[in-house]
Amino acid sequence: MDSVDIQADLTKVLHTEAEIHTRIAAMAREIEADYPGENLLLVGVLKGAVMVMADLARELKLPINMDWMAVSSYGAGTQSSGVVRILKDLDSDLSGRNVLIVEDIIDSGLTLTWLLGNLRSRGAASVEICALFRKPLAAKVVVDVRYVGFEIPNDFVVGYGLDFDERYRNLRDVAVLAPHVYS
Ligand code: XMP
Ligand code: MG
């Protein structure tokens, strides 16, 4: 789906599909330089990270494995509480592995802070984070993120895997959702 197909639901396109692909390629070059000859384990956080994972994994000129986790934050409404429940755990043993968490977006930072601690306690050789988007103005905790695609304003965004009520994940671009859609 393209932004023009749902123009009325969006206020602004923040990053086009082409910009995202260019940025992911640049991040892949950084990752390749940091893990020469390593067999990296990419851990995607369902469901939002599906698109980033698919594009980053194919762009990387490194042997990789892919695994997935699904987590949910307890708490009211759309605000992340930092108390996280595992809905689907990894299939892989992390002992001695170099792990790269692949995330769509860092908002408050609470979910990733918890995830980083959880995965680091499993005996991995290293655990780092690659997030396509970060909202610096929404940060409640500082997360040690090794690779960030784009810093974006503190607006609710959809597309490229990001949803509102499970919609818009298949939008190619990333765009700000118009307030009339959610209010
Ligand atoms: P925290 O606040 O713990 O939460 O960093 C990060 C998770 O919240 C979701 N999230 C969004 N999803 N548009 C979305 O579609 C957004 O603007 C947005 N902000 C946060 C997302 O699942 C992310 O993993
Ligand atoms: Mg997510």
GROMACS .gro file of C-alpha atoms and ligand atoms in nm:
model
  208
    1MET     CA    1   0.000   0.000   0.000
    2ASP     CA    2   0.131   0.346  -0.087
    3SER     CA    3   0.077   0.671   0.105
    4VAL     CA    4  -0.134   0.811  -0.180
    5ASP     CA    5  -0.377   0.519  -0.139
    6ILE     CA    6  -0.469   0.632   0.215
    7GLN     CA    7  -0.387   1.002   0.195
    8ALA     CA    8  -0.683   1.106   0.412
    9ASP     CA    9  -0.556   0.896   0.706
   10LEU     CA   10  -0.210   1.053   0.711
   11THR     CA   11  -0.088   1.401   0.798
   12LYS     CA   12   0.269   1.368   0.677
   13VAL     CA   13   0.504   1.114   0.522
   14LEU     CA   14   0.815   1.108   0.742
   15HIS     CA   15   1.031   0.863   0.549
   16THR     CA   16   0.965   0.703   0.212
   17GLU     CA   17   1.027   0.341   0.132
   18ALA     CA   18   1.332   0.445  -0.073
   19GLU     CA   19   1.480   0.649   0.215
   20ILE     CA   20   1.425   0.359   0.452
   21HIS     CA   21   1.600   0.115   0.219
   22THR     CA   22   1.896   0.348   0.175
   23ARG     CA   23   1.928   0.391   0.551
   24ILE     CA   24   1.900   0.017   0.618
   25ALA     CA   25   2.178  -0.048   0.367
   26ALA     CA   26   2.402   0.201   0.550
   27MET     CA   27   2.323   0.036   0.883
   28ALA     CA   28   2.405  -0.304   0.733
   29ARG     CA   29   2.751  -0.174   0.633
   30GLU     CA   30   2.809  -0.058   0.993
   31ILE     CA   31   2.697  -0.394   1.130
   32GLU     CA   32   2.919  -0.587   0.886
   33ALA     CA   33   3.217  -0.379   0.998
   34ASP     CA   34   3.142  -0.444   1.365
   35TYR     CA   35   3.097  -0.823   1.334
   36PRO     CA   36   3.357  -0.941   1.083
   37GLY     CA   37   3.320  -1.312   1.017
   38GLU     CA   38   3.065  -1.356   1.297
   39ASN     CA   39   2.752  -1.564   1.275
   40LEU     CA   40   2.506  -1.308   1.412
   41LEU     CA   41   2.175  -1.398   1.568
   42LEU     CA   42   1.912  -1.142   1.469
   43VAL     CA   43   1.624  -1.130   1.717
   44GLY     CA   44   1.316  -0.960   1.573
   45VAL     CA   45   1.047  -0.825   1.800
   46LEU     CA   46   0.706  -0.921   1.664
   47LYS     CA   47   0.511  -0.789   1.496
   48GLY     CA   48   0.640  -0.442   1.418
   49ALA     CA   49   0.994  -0.544   1.330
   50VAL     CA   50   0.896  -0.786   1.053
   51MET     CA   51   0.968  -0.544   0.767
   52VAL     CA   52   1.297  -0.413   0.913
   53MET     CA   53   1.410  -0.767   0.980
   54ALA     CA   54   1.327  -0.882   0.627
   55ASP     CA   55   1.514  -0.594   0.464
   56LEU     CA   56   1.809  -0.579   0.705
   57ALA     CA   57   1.867  -0.956   0.697
   58ARG     CA   58   1.876  -0.964   0.316
   59GLU     CA   59   2.101  -0.659   0.301
   60LEU     CA   60   2.363  -0.805   0.538
   61LYS     CA   61   2.660  -0.974   0.372
   62LEU     CA   62   2.716  -1.189   0.682
   63PRO     CA   63   2.595  -1.533   0.783
   64ILE     CA   64   2.300  -1.479   1.015
   65ASN     CA   65   2.036  -1.671   1.203
   66MET     CA   66   1.690  -1.526   1.267
   67ASP     CA   67   1.474  -1.573   1.569
   68TRP     CA   68   1.165  -1.396   1.697
   69MET     CA   69   1.015  -1.282   2.024
   70ALA     CA   70   0.673  -1.142   2.097
   71VAL     CA   71   0.631  -0.929   2.407
   72SER     CA   72   0.356  -0.718   2.550
   73SER     CA   73   0.370  -0.438   2.802
   74TYR     CA   74   0.121  -0.457   3.084
   75GLY     CA   75  -0.058  -0.141   3.174
   76ALA     CA   76  -0.339   0.083   3.066
   77GLY     CA   77  -0.392   0.217   2.716
   78THR     CA   78  -0.120   0.269   2.464
   79GLN     CA   79   0.148   0.371   2.714
   80SER     CA   80   0.425   0.123   2.774
   81SER     CA   81   0.453   0.039   3.146
   82GLY     CA   82   0.793  -0.127   3.143
   83VAL     CA   83   0.642  -0.445   3.290
   84VAL     CA   84   0.680  -0.686   3.005
   85ARG     CA   85   0.523  -1.026   2.944
   86ILE     CA   86   0.673  -1.274   2.698
   87LEU     CA   87   0.406  -1.393   2.454
   88LYS     CA   88   0.647  -1.593   2.241
   89ASP     CA   89   0.998  -1.675   2.353
   90LEU     CA   90   1.304  -1.744   2.140
   91ASP     CA   91   1.367  -2.091   1.998
   92SER     CA   92   1.745  -2.041   2.018
   93ASP     CA   93   1.994  -2.092   2.296
   94LEU     CA   94   2.185  -1.766   2.338
   95SER     CA   95   2.495  -1.910   2.507
   96GLY     CA   96   2.803  -1.760   2.348
   97ARG     CA   97   2.605  -1.597   2.065
   98ASN     CA   98   2.639  -1.246   1.932
   99VAL     CA   99   2.282  -1.119   1.943
  100LEU     CA  100   2.138  -0.819   1.764
  101ILE     CA  101   1.786  -0.718   1.866
  102VAL     CA  102   1.599  -0.577   1.566
  103GLU     CA  103   1.323  -0.333   1.662
  104ASP     CA  104   1.090  -0.108   1.471
  105ILE     CA  105   1.074   0.188   1.708
  106ILE     CA  106   1.192   0.307   2.048
  107ASP     CA  107   0.935   0.524   2.222
  108SER     CA  108   0.970   0.541   2.602
  109GLY     CA  109   1.252   0.288   2.586
  110LEU     CA  110   1.096   0.075   2.860
  111THR     CA  111   1.029  -0.234   2.647
  112LEU     CA  112   1.381  -0.251   2.507
  113THR     CA  113   1.545  -0.183   2.842
  114TRP     CA  114   1.363  -0.485   2.979
  115LEU     CA  115   1.442  -0.697   2.674
  116LEU     CA  116   1.809  -0.607   2.681
  117GLY     CA  117   1.834  -0.713   3.045
  118ASN     CA  118   1.642  -1.033   2.980
  119LEU     CA  119   1.855  -1.143   2.683
  120ARG     CA  120   2.182  -1.041   2.851
  121SER     CA  121   2.099  -1.272   3.142
  122ARG     CA  122   2.094  -1.574   2.908
  123GLY     CA  123   2.468  -1.607   2.858
  124ALA     CA  124   2.505  -1.436   2.520
  125ALA     CA  125   2.854  -1.319   2.421
  126SER     CA  126   2.702  -0.981   2.331
  127VAL     CA  127   2.359  -0.823   2.297
  128GLU     CA  128   2.313  -0.501   2.098
  129ILE     CA  129   2.012  -0.318   1.954
  130CYS     CA  130   1.927  -0.200   1.604
  131ALA     CA  131   1.615   0.016   1.588
  132LEU     CA  132   1.484   0.177   1.272
  133PHE     CA  133   1.318   0.469   1.452
  134ARG     CA  134   1.364   0.648   1.781
  135LYS     CA  135   1.153   0.924   1.937
  136PRO     CA  136   1.404   1.112   2.156
  137LEU     CA  137   1.134   1.337   2.302
  138ALA     CA  138   0.940   1.037   2.435
  139ALA     CA  139   1.231   0.875   2.619
  140LYS     CA  140   1.167   0.783   2.981
  141VAL     CA  141   1.488   0.586   3.011
  142VAL     CA  142   1.810   0.605   2.816
  143VAL     CA  143   1.858   0.287   2.613
  144ASP     CA  144   2.200   0.190   2.492
  145VAL     CA  145   2.116   0.153   2.122
  146ARG     CA  146   2.404   0.068   1.890
  147TYR     CA  147   2.229   0.135   1.557
  148VAL     CA  148   1.947   0.387   1.500
  149GLY     CA  149   1.793   0.448   1.159
  150PHE     CA  150   1.610   0.776   1.207
  151GLU     CA  151   1.517   1.004   1.494
  152ILE     CA  152   1.157   1.116   1.456
  153PRO     CA  153   0.920   1.357   1.631
  154ASN     CA  154   0.699   1.242   1.916
  155ASP     CA  155   0.396   1.165   1.696
  156PHE     CA  156   0.215   0.837   1.643
  157VAL     CA  157   0.347   0.686   1.323
  158VAL     CA  158   0.238   0.396   1.106
  159GLY     CA  159   0.373   0.197   0.816
  160TYR     CA  160   0.664  -0.031   0.736
  161GLY     CA  161   0.547  -0.276   1.001
  162LEU     CA  162   0.410  -0.017   1.245
  163ASP     CA  163   0.039  -0.038   1.309
  164PHE     CA  164  -0.256   0.138   1.458
  165ASP     CA  165  -0.501  -0.127   1.578
  166GLU     CA  166  -0.329  -0.382   1.351
  167ARG     CA  167  -0.382  -0.165   1.043
  168TYR     CA  168  -0.132   0.009   0.817
  169ARG     CA  169   0.154  -0.237   0.867
  170ASN     CA  170   0.164  -0.286   0.490
  171LEU     CA  171   0.206   0.084   0.413
  172ARG     CA  172   0.541   0.115   0.231
  173ASP     CA  173   0.637   0.452   0.382
  174VAL     CA  174   0.637   0.564   0.745
  175ALA     CA  175   0.388   0.842   0.808
  176VAL     CA  176   0.221   1.036   1.088
  177LEU     CA  177  -0.131   0.910   1.148
  178ALA     CA  178  -0.401   1.178   1.124
  179PRO     CA  179  -0.564   1.243   1.465
  180HIS     CA  180  -0.916   1.184   1.326
  181VAL     CA  181  -0.826   0.815   1.280
  182TYR     CA  182  -0.765   0.749   1.649
  183SER     CA  183  -0.972   1.015   1.828
  184XMP     P1  184   0.841   0.167   2.444
  184XMP     O1  185   0.756   0.287   2.486
  184XMP     O2  186   0.850   0.068   2.555
  184XMP     O3  187   0.752   0.098   2.334
  184XMP     O4  188   0.972   0.211   2.389
  184XMP     C1  189   0.797   0.067   2.208
  184XMP     C2  190   0.687  -0.008   2.138
  184XMP     O5  191   0.566   0.071   2.132
  184XMP     C3  192   0.509   0.067   2.005
  184XMP     N1  193   0.507   0.204   1.949
  184XMP     C4  194   0.450   0.242   1.835
  184XMP     N2  195   0.383   0.173   1.742
  184XMP     N3  196   0.353   0.372   1.616
  184XMP     C5  197   0.334   0.239   1.633
  184XMP     O6  198   0.273   0.179   1.546
  184XMP     C6  199   0.420   0.448   1.705
  184XMP     O7  200   0.433   0.569   1.685
  184XMP     C7  201   0.471   0.379   1.820
  184XMP     N4  202   0.540   0.421   1.927
  184XMP     C8  203   0.561   0.311   2.003
  184XMP     C9  204   0.593  -0.027   1.924
  184XMP     O8  205   0.535  -0.155   1.924
  184XMP    C10  206   0.726  -0.033   1.995
  184XMP     O9  207   0.790  -0.158   1.981
  185MG      MG  208   0.739  -0.325   1.850
   0.00000   0.00000   0.00000
